[in-house]
Short mmCIF file of C-alpha atoms in Angstrom, two decimals:
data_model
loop_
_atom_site.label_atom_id
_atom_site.label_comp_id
_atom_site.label_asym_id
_atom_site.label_seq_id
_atom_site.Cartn_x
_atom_site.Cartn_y
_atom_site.Cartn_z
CA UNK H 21 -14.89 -73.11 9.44
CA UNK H 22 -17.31 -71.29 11.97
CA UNK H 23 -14.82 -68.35 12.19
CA UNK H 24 -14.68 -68.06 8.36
CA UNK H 25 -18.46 -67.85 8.41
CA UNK H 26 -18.48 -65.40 11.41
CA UNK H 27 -15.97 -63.05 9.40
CA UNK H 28 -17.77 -63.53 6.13
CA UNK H 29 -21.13 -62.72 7.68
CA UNK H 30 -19.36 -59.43 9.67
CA UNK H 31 -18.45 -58.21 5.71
CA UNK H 32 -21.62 -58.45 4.96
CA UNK H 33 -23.18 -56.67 7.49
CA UNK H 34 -20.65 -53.96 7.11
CA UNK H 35 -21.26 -53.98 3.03
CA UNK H 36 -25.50 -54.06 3.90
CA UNK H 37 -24.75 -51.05 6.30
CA UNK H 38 -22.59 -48.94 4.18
CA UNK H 39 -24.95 -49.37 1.02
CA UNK H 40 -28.03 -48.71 3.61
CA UNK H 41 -25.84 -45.56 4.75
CA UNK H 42 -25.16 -44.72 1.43
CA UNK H 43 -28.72 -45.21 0.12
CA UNK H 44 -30.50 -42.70 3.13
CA UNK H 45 -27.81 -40.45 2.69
CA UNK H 46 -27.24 -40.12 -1.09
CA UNK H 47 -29.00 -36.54 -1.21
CA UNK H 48 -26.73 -34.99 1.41
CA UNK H 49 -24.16 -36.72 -0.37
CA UNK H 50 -24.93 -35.64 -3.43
CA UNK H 51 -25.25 -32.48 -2.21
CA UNK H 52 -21.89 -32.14 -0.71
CA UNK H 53 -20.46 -33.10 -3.93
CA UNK H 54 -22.03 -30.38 -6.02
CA UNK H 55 -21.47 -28.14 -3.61
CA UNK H 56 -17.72 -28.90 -4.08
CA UNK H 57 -18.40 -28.61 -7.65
CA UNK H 58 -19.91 -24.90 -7.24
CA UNK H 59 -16.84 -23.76 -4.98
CA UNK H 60 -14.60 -25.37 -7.88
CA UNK H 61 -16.42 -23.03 -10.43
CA UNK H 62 -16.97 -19.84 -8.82
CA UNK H 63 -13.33 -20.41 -7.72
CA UNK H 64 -12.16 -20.45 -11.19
CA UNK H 65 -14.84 -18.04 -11.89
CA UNK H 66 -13.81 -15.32 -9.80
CA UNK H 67 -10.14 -15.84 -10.44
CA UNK H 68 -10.82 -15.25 -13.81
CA UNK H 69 -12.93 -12.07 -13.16
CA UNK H 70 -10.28 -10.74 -10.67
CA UNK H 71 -7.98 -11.18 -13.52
CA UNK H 72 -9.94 -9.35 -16.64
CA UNK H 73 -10.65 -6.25 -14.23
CA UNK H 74 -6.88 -6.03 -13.01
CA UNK H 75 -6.69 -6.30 -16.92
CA UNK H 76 -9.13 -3.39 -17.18
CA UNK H 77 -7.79 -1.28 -14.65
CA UNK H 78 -4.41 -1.15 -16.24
CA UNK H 79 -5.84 -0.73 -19.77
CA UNK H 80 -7.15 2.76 -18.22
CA UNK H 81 -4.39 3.58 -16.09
CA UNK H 82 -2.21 3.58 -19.03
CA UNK H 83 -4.88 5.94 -20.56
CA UNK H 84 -4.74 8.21 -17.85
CA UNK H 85 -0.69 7.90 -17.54
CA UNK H 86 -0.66 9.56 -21.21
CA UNK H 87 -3.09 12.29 -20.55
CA UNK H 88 -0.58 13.25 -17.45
CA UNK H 89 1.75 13.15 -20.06
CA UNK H 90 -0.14 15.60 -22.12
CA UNK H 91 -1.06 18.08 -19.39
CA UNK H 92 2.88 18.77 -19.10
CA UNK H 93 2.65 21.00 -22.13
CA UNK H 94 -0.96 22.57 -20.79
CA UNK H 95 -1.22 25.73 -18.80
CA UNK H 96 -4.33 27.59 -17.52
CA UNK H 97 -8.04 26.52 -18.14
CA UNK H 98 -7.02 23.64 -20.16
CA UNK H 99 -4.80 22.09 -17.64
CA UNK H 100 -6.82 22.63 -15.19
CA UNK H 101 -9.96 21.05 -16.73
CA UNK H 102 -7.73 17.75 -17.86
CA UNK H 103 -6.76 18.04 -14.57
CA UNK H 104 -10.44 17.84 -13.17
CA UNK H 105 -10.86 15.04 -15.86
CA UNK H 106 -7.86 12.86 -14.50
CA UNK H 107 -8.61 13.08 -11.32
CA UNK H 108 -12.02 11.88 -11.50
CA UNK H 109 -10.91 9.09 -13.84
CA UNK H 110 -7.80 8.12 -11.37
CA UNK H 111 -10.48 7.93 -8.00
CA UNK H 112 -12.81 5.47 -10.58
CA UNK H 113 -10.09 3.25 -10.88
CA UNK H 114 -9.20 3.28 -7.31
CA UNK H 115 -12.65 2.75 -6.25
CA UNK H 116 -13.41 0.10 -9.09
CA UNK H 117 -10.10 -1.82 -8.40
CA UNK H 118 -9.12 -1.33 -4.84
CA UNK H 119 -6.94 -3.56 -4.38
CA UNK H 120 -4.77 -3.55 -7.72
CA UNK H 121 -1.91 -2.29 -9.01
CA UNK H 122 -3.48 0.04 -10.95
CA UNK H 123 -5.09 1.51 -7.77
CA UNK H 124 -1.67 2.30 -6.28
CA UNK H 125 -0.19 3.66 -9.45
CA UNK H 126 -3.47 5.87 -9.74
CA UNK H 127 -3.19 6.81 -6.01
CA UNK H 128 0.77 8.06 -6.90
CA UNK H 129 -0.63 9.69 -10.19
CA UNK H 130 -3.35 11.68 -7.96
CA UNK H 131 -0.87 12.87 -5.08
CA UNK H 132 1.45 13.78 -8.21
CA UNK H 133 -1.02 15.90 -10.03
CA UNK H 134 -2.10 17.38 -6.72
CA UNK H 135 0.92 18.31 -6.12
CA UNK H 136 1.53 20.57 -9.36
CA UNK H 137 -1.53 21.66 -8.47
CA UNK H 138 0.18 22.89 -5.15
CA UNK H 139 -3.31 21.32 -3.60
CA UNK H 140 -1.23 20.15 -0.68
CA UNK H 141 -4.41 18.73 0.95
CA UNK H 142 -5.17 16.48 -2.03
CA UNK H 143 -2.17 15.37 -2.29
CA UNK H 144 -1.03 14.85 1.15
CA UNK H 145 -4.64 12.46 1.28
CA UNK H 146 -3.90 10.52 -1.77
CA UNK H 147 -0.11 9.88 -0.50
CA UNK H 148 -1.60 8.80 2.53
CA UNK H 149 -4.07 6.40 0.98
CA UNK H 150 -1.64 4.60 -0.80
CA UNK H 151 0.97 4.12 1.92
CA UNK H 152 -1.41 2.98 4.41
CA UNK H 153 -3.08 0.52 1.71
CA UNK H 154 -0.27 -0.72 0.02
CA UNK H 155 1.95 -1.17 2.95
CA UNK H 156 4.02 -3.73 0.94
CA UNK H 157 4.23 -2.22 -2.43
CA UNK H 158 7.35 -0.57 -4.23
CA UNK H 159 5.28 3.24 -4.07
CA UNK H 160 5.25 2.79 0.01
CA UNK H 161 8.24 4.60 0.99
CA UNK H 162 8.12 7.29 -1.44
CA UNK H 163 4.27 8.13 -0.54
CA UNK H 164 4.86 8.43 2.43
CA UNK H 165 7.90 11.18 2.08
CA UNK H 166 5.56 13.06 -0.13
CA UNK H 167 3.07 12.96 1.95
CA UNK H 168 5.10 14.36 4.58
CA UNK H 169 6.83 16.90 2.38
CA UNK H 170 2.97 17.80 1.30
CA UNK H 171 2.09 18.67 4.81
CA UNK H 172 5.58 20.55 4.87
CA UNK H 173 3.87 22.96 1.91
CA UNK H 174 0.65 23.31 3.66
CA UNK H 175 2.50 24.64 6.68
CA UNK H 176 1.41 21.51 9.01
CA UNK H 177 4.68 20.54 11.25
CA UNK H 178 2.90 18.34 13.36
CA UNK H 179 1.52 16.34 10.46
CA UNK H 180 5.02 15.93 8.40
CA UNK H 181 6.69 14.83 11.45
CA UNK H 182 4.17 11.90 11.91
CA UNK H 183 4.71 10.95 8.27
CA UNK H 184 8.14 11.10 8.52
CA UNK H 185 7.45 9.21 11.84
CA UNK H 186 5.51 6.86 9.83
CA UNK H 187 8.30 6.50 7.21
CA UNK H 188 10.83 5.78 9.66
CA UNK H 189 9.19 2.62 10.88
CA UNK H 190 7.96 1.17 8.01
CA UNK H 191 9.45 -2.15 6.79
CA UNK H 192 12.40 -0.99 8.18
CA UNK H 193 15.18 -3.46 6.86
CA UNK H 194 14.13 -2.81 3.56
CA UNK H 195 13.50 1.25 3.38
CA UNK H 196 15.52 3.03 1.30
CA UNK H 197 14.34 6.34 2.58
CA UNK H 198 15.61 5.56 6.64
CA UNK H 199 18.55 8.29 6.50
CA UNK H 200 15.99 10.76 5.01
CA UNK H 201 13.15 10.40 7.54
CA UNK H 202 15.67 10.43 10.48
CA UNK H 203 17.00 13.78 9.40
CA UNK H 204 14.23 15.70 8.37
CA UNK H 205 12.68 14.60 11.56
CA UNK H 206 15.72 15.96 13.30
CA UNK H 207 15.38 18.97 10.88
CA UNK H 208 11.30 19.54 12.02
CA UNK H 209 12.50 19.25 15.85
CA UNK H 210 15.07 21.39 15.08
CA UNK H 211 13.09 24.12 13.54
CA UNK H 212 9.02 23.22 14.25
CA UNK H 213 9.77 22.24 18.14
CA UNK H 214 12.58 24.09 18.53
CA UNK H 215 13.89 21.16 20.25
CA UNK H 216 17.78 21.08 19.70
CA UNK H 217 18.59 18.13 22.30
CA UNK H 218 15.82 16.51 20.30
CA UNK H 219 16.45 17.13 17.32
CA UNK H 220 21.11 16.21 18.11
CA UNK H 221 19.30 12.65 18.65
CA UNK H 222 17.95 12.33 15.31
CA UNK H 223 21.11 14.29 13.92
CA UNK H 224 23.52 11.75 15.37
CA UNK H 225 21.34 8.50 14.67
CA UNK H 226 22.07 9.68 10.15
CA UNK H 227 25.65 9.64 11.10
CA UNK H 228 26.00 6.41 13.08
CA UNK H 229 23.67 4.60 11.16
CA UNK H 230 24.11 5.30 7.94
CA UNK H 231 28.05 6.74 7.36
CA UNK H 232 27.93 6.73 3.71
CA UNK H 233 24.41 8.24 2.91
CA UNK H 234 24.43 11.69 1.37
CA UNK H 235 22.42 12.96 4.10
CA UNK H 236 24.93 12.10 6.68
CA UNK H 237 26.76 15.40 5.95
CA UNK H 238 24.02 17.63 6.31
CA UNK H 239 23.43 15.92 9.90
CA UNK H 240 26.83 16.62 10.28
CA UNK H 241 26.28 20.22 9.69
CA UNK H 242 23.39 20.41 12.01
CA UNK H 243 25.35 18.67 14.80
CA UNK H 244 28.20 21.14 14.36
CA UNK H 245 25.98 24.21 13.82
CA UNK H 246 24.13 23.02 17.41
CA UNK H 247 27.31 22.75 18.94
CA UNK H 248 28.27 26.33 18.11
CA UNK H 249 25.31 28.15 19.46
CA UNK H 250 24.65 25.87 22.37
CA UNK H 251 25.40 27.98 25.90
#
């Protein structure tokens, strides 16, 4: 009977210091709980922001993919001022929405239109930007080989080969563009360096590596033509 009191009275002081817990702490408390609230909202809040400017940015990306549709049958001063146009209009979206898909496309759609505009510098830049920003997205690879073959046009050797350099190692059991980047860096030693031990490496690693890609023949050609005037 004692020890049924003694339990019943340790409940009760537990319950008494809870509720006296409870009752000095019920601000902080209270607190904590709208705080948890606010995260909650601004949570949903910003997810739902994120989500209407991603909407936005590809609303004008699609704009802007027409009008480089349209500038195909331009020429002269009215290409080049939708061209100035475009290319102001692509760099807003990329700067609004860095981090969307619209920013990569526009970064493509810049290095593109650069390009044409055989403003290798431009171009070579806004490759650049969008390989080394959106390391994991399906315009990677393909930057990056422009971006090489921009510094190619400008006449910058050293450059392209650390593109191609670049292209070789990135997410490299996925690349589709291996083959190419091993060859033309073979190629660039070749020709650039005028390396030809250098540049057999490369050569041989297209036709080990990859047997059935169409570039393995042109490696093969190298090889053989190396062979031939080697002393």
């Amino acid at each position: 009977m004692e020890k049924k009191k003694d339990e019943r009275s340790t409940r009760e002081r537990f319950v008494d210091s809870l509720s006296g817990f409870l009752q000095r702490n019920r601000v902080a408390m209270l607190s904590i709980a709208i705080l948890a609230l606010v995260g909650i909202a601004s949570f949903a809040i910003y997810a739902e922001v994120s989500s209407r400017r991603a909407e936005d940015a590809l609303v004008r990306l699609e704009a802007a993919q027409a009008r480089v549709d349209e500038r195909q049958g331009l020429s002269g001063e009215e290409q080049d001022a939708l061209d100035t146009e475009l290319l102001s209009d692509l760099a807003d979206i990329v700067d609004s929405h860095p981090r969307t898909y619209a920013a990569q496309r526009s970064l493509f759609l810049m290095g593109i239109i650069n390009m044409d505009r055989e403003d290798y510098g431009q171009a070579a830049e806004a490759f650049g930007r969008l390989a080394d920003r959106f390391t994991d997205g399906h315009l990677a690879f393909i930057a990056r080989a422009n971006q090489a073959t921009a510094y190619e046009e400008q006449g910058d050797a050293d450059s392209a080969l650390t593109a191609y350099r670049q292209l070789l190692e990135l997410r490299p059991s996925a690349n589709p563009l291996r083959a190419r980047a091993l060859f033309s860096i073979g190629r660039l030693t070749e020709t650039a360096v005028q390396d030809s031990d250098g540049a057999r490496e490369y050569y041989e690693r297209v036709v080990n590596e990859f047997p059935q890609s169409d570039w393995t023949s042109l490696a093969r050609n190298r090889l053989l033509a190396l062979t031939t005037v080697a002393p």
